[in-house]
Short mmCIF file of C-alpha atoms in Angstrom, two decimals:
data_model
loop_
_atom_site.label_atom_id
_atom_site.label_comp_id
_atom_site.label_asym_id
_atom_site.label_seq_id
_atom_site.Cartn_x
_atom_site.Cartn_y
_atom_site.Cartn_z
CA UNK I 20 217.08 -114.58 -113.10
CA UNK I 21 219.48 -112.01 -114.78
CA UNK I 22 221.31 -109.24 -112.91
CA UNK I 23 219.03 -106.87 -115.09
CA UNK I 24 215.72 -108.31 -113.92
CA UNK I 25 216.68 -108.89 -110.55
CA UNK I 26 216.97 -104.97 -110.14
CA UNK I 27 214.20 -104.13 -111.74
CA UNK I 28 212.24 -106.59 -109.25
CA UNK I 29 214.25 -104.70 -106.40
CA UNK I 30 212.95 -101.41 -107.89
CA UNK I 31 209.29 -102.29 -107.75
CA UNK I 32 209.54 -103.96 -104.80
CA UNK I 33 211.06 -100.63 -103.47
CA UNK I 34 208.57 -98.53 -104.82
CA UNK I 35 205.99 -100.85 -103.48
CA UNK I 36 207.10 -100.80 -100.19
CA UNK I 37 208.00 -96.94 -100.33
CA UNK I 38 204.31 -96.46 -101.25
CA UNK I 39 202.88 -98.45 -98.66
CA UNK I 40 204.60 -96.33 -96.03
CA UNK I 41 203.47 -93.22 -97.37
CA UNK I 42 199.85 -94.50 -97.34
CA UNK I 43 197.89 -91.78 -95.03
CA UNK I 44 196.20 -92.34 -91.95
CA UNK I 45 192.76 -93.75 -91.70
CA UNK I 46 190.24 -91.09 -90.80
CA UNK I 47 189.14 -90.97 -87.47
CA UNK I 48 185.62 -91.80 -86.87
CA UNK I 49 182.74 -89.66 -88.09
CA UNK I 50 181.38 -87.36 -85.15
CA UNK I 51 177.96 -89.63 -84.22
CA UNK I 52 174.63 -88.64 -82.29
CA UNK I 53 174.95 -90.43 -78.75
CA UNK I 54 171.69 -90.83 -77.25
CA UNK I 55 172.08 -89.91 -73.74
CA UNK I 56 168.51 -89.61 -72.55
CA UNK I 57 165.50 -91.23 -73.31
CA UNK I 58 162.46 -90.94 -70.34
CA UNK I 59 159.80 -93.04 -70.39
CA UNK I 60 156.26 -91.13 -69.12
CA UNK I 61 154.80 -94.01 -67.55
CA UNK I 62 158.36 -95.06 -65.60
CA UNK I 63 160.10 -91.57 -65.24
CA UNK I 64 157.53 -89.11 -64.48
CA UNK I 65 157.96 -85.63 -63.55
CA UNK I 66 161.20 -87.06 -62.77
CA UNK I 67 162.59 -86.78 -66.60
CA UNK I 68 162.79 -83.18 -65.73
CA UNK I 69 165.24 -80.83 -63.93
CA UNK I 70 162.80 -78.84 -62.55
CA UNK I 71 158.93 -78.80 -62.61
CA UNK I 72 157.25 -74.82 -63.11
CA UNK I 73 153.49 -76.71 -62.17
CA UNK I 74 151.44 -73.08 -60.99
CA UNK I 75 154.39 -71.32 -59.77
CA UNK I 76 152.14 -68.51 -58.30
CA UNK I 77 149.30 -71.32 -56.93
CA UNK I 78 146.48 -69.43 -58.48
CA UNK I 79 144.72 -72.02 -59.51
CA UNK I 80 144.58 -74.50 -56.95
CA UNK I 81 141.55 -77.05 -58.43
CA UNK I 82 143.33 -77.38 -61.65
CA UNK I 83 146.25 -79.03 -59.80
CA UNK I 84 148.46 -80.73 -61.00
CA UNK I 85 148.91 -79.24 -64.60
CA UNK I 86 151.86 -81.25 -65.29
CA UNK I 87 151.00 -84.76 -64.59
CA UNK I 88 152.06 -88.37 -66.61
CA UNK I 89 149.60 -90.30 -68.36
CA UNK I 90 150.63 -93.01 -69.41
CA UNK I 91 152.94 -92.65 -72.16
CA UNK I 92 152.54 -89.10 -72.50
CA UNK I 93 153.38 -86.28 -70.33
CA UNK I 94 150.41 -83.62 -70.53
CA UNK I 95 149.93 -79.73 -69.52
CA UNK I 96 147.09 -79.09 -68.85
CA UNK I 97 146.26 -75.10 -68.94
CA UNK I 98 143.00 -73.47 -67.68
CA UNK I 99 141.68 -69.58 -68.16
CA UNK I 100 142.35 -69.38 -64.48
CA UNK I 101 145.85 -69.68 -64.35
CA UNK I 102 148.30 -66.58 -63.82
CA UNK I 103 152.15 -67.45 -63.72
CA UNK I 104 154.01 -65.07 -60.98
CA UNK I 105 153.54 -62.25 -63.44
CA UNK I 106 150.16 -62.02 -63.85
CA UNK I 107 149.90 -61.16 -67.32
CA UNK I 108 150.95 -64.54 -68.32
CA UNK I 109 150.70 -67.87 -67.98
CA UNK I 110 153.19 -70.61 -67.67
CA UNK I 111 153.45 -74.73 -67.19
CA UNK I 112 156.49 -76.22 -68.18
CA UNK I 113 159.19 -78.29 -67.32
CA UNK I 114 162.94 -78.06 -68.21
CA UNK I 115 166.13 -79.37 -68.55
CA UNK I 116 167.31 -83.49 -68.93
CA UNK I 117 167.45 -85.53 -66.41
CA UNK I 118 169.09 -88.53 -65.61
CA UNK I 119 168.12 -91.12 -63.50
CA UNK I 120 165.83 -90.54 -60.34
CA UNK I 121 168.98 -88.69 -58.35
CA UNK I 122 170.06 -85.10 -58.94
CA UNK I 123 172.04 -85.50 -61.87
CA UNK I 124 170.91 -83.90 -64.85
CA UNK I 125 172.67 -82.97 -68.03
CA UNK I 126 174.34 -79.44 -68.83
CA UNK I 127 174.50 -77.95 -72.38
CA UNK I 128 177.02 -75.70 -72.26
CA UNK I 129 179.52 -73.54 -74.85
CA UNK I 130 180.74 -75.72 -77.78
CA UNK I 131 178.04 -78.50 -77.70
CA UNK I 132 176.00 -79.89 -80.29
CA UNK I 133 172.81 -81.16 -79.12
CA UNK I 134 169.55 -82.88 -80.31
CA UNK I 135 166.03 -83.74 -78.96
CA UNK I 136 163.38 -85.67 -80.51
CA UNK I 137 159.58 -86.09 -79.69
CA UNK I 138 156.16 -86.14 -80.41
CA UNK I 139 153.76 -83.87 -79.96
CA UNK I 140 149.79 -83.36 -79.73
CA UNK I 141 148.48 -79.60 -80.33
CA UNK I 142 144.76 -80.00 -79.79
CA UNK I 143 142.68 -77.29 -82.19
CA UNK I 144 141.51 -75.66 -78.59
CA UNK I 145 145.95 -74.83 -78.02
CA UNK I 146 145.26 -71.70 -80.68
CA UNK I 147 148.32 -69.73 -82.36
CA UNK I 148 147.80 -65.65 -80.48
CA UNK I 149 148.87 -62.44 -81.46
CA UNK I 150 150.95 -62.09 -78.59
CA UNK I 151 153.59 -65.05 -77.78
CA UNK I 152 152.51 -68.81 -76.79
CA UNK I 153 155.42 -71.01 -76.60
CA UNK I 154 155.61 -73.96 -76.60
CA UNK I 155 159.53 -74.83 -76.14
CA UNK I 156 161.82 -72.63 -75.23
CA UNK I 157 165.72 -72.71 -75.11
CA UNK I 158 166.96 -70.74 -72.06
CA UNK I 159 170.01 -70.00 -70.16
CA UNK I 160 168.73 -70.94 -66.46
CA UNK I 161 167.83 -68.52 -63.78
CA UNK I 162 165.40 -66.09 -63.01
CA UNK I 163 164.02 -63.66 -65.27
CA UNK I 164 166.54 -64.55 -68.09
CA UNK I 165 165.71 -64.34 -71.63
CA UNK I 166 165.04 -67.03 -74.16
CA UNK I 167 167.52 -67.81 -76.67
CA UNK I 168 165.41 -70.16 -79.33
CA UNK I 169 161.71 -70.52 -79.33
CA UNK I 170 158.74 -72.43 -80.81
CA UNK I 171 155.66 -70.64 -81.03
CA UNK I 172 152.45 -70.73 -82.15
CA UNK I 173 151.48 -67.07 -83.73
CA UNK I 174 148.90 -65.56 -85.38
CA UNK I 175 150.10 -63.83 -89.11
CA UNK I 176 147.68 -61.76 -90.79
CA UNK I 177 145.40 -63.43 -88.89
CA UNK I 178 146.55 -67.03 -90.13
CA UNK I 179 147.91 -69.62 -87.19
CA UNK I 180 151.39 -70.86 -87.54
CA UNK I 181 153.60 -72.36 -85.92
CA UNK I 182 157.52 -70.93 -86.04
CA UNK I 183 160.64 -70.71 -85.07
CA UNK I 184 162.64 -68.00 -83.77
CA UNK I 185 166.02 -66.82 -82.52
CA UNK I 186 164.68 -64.68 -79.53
CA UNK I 187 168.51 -63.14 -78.74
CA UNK I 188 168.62 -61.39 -82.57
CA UNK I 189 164.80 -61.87 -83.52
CA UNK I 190 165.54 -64.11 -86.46
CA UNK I 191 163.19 -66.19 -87.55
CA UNK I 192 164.04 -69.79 -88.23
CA UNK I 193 160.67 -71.20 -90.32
CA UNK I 194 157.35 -70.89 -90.11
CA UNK I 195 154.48 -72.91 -91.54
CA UNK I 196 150.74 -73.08 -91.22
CA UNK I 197 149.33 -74.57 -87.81
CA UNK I 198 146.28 -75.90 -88.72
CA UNK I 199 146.83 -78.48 -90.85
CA UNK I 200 148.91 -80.00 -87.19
CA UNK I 201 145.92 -79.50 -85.07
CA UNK I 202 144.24 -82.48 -83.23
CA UNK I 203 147.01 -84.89 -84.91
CA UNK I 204 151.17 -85.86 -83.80
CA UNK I 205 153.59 -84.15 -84.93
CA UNK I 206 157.18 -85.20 -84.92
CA UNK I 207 159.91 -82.34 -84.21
CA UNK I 208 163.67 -83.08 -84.75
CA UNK I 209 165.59 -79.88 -82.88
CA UNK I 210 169.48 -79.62 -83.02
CA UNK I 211 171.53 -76.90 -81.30
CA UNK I 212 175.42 -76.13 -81.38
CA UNK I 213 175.95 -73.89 -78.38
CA UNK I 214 177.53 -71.24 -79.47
CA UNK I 215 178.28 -67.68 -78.83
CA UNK I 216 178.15 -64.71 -81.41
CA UNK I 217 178.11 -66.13 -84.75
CA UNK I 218 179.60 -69.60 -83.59
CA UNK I 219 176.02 -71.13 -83.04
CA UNK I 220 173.35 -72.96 -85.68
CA UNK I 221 169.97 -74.57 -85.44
CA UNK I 222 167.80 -77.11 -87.25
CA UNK I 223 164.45 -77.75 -86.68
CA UNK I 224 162.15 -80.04 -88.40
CA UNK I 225 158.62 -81.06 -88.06
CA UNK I 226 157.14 -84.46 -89.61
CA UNK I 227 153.59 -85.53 -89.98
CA UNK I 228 153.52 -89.25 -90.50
CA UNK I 229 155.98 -89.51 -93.42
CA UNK I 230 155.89 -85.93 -94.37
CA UNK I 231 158.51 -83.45 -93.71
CA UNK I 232 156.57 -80.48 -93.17
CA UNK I 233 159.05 -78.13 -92.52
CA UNK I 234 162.94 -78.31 -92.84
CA UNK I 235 164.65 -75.47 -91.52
CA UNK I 236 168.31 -74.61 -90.22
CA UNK I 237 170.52 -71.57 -89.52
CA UNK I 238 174.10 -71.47 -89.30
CA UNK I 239 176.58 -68.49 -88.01
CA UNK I 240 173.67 -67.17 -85.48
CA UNK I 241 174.02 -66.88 -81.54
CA UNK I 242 172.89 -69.24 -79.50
CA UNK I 243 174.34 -68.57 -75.99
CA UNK I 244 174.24 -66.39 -73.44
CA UNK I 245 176.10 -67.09 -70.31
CA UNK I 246 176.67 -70.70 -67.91
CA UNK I 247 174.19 -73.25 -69.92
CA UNK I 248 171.89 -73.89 -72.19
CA UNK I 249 168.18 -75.78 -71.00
CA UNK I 250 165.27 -77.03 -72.54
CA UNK I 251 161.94 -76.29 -71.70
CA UNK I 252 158.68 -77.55 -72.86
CA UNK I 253 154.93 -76.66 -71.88
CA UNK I 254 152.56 -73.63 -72.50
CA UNK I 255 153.75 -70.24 -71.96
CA UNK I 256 151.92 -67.65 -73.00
CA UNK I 257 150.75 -64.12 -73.04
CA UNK I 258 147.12 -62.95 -71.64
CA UNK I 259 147.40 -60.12 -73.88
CA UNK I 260 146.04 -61.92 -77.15
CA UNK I 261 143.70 -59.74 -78.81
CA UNK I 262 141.87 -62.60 -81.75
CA UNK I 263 140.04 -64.27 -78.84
CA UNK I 264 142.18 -67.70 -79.12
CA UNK I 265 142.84 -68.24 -75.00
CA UNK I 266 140.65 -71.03 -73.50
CA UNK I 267 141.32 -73.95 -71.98
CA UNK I 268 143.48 -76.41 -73.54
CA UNK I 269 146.27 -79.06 -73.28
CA UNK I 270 149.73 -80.03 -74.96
CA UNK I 271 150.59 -83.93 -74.92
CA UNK I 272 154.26 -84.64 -75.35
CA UNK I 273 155.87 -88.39 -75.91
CA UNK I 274 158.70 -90.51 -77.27
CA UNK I 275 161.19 -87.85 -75.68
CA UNK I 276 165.21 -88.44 -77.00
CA UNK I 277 167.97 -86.25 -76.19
CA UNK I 278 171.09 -86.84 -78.03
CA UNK I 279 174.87 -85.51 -78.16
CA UNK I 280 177.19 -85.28 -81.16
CA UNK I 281 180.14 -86.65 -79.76
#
């Protein structure tokens, strides 16, 4: 090989090897949903749950319990009767995640991205109202603390819906007509970051078989308060409907995932 074409050789070789170590990193790994919870009804319980808000004010006695496990559904069961400890409302729900039969549970808190999954069963006799009925809620714990994210069912110009709402700003997320979700499951896909001021978002979607009925999210909104975020699910609602829509009723709830974008 000539003296010429041996240094052009050298030269590539150089520039090949130059290149190689200038190649950039690999990417680290794509931020993934880690499921972290996933209660079964008919193994779990009550015991999926933090904490258990079955009649809080025992005013209703005969209709206990109102939060029971049937076999793969948890149901709430919610009679005319029944006054929460204000008594110009009603409320059976359970909150938070937890995991395993011991005390451990798991905390949202600031800078979290979160996710649960489930199905649910609104029978046509759990009516939208013109005051609030919710049916999850997203609350910092504690006594007499407000909401921070809600799903309610609400009457509009006298049509039921179902919707979504920031409580902390009063910004509504989606809404979409209730009906057509009566006596039927429904799929919801919720997803919090925790996030204070405008360093929060939300997504919430809601699936009828294979039909996305409603695709909503929010970005830039606040989403904390103070300590944690927790979960609650149930029937809360007002007494002070005025379309006639309270009687007795139930809310069936299954399938329940909670994930963590880690």
């Amino acid at each position: 090989m000539s003296t010429s074409r041996r240094a052009l050789l050298g030269a590539a070789l150089g520039g090949a090897a130059t290149a190689a170590v200038g190649l950039p990193a690999q990417p680290a790994a794509a931020a993934s949903w880690q499921l972290v919870w996933s209660p079964s009804a008919s193994d779990d319980g009550l015991g999926a749950f933090e904490t258990v808000e079955d009649d809080r004010a025992d005013s209703h006695p005969a209709g206990q319990p109102h939060i029971h496990a049937t076999g793969d559904n948890w149901r709430f069961n919610m009679h005319t009767a029944d006054r929460d400890t204000s008594t110009d409302r009603q409320r059976q729900e359970v909150t938070g995640l937890r995991n395993g039969s011991g005390s451990d549970y798991l905390k949202w808190t600031e800078g979290q991205t979160w996710r649960v999954t489930y199905s649910m069963y609104i029978p046509s006799s759990l009516k939208a109202t013109t005051t609030f009925t919710h049916i999850m809620q997203m609350k910092q714990p504690g006594t007499g603390t407000s909401p921070i994210v809600v799903q309610s069912l609400r009457r509009v110009n006298g049509v039921q819906t179902i919707e979504l709402k920031l409580a902390i700003d009063d910004i509504l997320v989606g809404r979409t007509d209730l009906a057509p979700l009566h006596d039927t499951w429904t799929d919801v896909d919720f997803q919090i970051k925790v996030g204070d001021g405008t360093a929060g978002s939300v997504r919430w979607i809601l699936k009828s078989g294979s039909t996305t009925v409603i695709d909503k999210s929010l970005t830039g909104v606040d989403t904390f308060l103070a300590d944690r975020v927790r979960p609650k699910w149930g029937i809360y609602r007002s007494l002070g409907d005025t379309s006639g829509s309270l009687q007795d009723t139930y809310l069936l709830l299954t399938n329940l995932h909670g994930y963590r974008l880690s």
